[in-house]
XYZ file of C-alpha atoms in Angstrom:
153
model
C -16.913 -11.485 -76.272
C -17.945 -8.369 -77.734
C -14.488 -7.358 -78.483
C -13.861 -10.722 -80.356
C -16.876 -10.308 -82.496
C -15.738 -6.641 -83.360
C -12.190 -8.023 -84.265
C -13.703 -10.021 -86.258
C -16.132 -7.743 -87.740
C -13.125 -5.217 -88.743
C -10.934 -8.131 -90.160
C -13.708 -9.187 -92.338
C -15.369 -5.514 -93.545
C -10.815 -4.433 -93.826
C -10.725 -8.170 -96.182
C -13.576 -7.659 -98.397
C -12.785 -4.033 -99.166
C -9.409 -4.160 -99.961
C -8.469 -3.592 -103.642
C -7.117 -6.219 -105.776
C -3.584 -5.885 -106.658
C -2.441 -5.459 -110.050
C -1.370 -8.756 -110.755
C -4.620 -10.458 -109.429
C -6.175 -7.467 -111.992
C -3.786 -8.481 -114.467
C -4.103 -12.822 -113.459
C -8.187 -12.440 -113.938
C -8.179 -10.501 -117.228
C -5.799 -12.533 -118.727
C -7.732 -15.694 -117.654
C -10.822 -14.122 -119.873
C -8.456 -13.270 -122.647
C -6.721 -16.719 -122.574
C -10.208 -18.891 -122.216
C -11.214 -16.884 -124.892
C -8.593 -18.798 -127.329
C -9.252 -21.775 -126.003
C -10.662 -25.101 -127.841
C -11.937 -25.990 -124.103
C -11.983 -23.146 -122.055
C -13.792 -25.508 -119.200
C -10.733 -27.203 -119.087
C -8.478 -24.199 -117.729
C -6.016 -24.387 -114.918
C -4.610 -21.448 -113.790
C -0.912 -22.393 -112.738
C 1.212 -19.054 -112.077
C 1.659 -15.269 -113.377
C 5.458 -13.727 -113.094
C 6.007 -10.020 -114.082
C 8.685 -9.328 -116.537
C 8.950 -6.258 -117.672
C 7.175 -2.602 -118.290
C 8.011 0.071 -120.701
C 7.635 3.367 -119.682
C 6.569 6.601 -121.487
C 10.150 8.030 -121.881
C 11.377 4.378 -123.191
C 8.905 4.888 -125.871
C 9.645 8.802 -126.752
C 13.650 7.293 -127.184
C 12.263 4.695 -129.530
C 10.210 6.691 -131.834
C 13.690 9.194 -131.764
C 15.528 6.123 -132.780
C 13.334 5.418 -135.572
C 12.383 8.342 -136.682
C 15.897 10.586 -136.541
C 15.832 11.112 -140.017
C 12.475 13.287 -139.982
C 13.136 16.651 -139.071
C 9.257 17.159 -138.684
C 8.441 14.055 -136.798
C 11.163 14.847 -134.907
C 10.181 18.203 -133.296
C 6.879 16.930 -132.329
C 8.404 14.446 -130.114
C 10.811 17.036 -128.868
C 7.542 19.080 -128.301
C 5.534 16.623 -126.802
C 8.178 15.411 -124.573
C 8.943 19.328 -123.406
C 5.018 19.273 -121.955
C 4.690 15.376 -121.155
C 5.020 15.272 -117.333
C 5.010 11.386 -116.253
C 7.380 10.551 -118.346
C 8.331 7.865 -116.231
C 4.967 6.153 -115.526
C 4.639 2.836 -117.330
C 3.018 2.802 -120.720
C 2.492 -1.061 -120.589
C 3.346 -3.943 -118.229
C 4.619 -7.306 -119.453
C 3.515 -10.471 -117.505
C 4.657 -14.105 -118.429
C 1.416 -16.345 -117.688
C 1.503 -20.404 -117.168
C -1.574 -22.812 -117.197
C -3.142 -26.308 -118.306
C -6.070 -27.052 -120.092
C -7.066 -29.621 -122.708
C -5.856 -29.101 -126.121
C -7.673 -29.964 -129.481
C -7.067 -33.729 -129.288
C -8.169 -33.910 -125.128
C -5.024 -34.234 -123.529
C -3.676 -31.979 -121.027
C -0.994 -29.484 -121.625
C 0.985 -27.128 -119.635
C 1.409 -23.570 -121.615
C 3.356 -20.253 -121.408
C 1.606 -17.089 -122.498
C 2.932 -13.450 -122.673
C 0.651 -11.113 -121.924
C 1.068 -7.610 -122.244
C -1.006 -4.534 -120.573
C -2.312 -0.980 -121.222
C -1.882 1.083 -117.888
C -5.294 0.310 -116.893
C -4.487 -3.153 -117.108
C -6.574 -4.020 -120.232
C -5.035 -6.891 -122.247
C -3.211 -5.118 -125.193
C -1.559 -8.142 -126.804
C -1.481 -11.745 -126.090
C 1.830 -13.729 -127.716
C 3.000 -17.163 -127.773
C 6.408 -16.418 -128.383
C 8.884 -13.652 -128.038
C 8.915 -12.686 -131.855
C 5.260 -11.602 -131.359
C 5.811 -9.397 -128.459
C 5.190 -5.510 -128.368
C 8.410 -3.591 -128.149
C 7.276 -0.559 -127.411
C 3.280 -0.553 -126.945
C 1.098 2.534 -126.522
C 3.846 5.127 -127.595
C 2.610 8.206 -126.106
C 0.533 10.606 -125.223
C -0.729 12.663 -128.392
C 1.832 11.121 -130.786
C -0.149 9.099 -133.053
C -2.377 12.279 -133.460
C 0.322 14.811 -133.804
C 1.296 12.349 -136.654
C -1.165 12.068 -138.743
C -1.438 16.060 -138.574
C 1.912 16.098 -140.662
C 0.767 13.581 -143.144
C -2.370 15.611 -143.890
């Protein structure tokens, strides 16, 4: 008996300290974000979350050399910074596709698709209805934007 009631103990204390995975991180801000937008945010359904996609540090430094080849200054700091950046590969943002009901403007119910889009902390960085609107390349990286604006001075 007092073995079943330790069992039981453990399962329960090992259940309500685990951490919640990034997607149930990602599912709850999201659900914020979203009822945030909404005409009736009382009316929200969750209904599913599906990762798509992430970008990664280095997929950014390749962009910004795509873009910005034909500097020869803006060009050496991202040589520079990507000579000293050393998690190149850790993701920069995540992309998640988002699904859910609630009652629209005129009260009826309506299933809708939402991409959401994440800093590494899992922070909403950009909400979007529709592909056009989404982030290609969020967050660039690290010291870029500062390294920039150095030049320009």
């Amino acid at each position: 008996m007092n073995r079943l009631i330790l069992i039981i103990g453990l399962g329960i204390l090992i259940y309500s300290c685990s951490k919640p995975t990034q997607q149930e991180t990602v599912k709850n801000n999201a659900i914020t974000a979203i009822k945030e937008r909404l005409d009736n945010p009382k009316s929200f359904e969750f209904v599913e979350i599906k990762f798509l996609d992430s970008v990664t540090y280095q997929d950014n430094i390749e962009y910004r050399k795509r873009k910005q080849k034909n500097d020869s200054a803006i060009m050496e700091v991202i040589k520079d910074i990507e000579s000293k950046l050393e998690n190149k590969q850790s993701a920069a943002s995540y992309t998640y596709l988002v699904k859910y009901r609630c009652k629209n403007a005129l009260n009826a119910i309506v299933t809708n698709e939402i991409i959401v889009q994440t800093n590494p902390d899992l922070s909403i960085l950009n909400l979007a209805n529709d592909m056009d609107k989404v982030l290609l390349n969020p967050n660039d990286f690290p010291n870029y934007r500062e390294r920039v604006k150095e030049l320009q001075k």
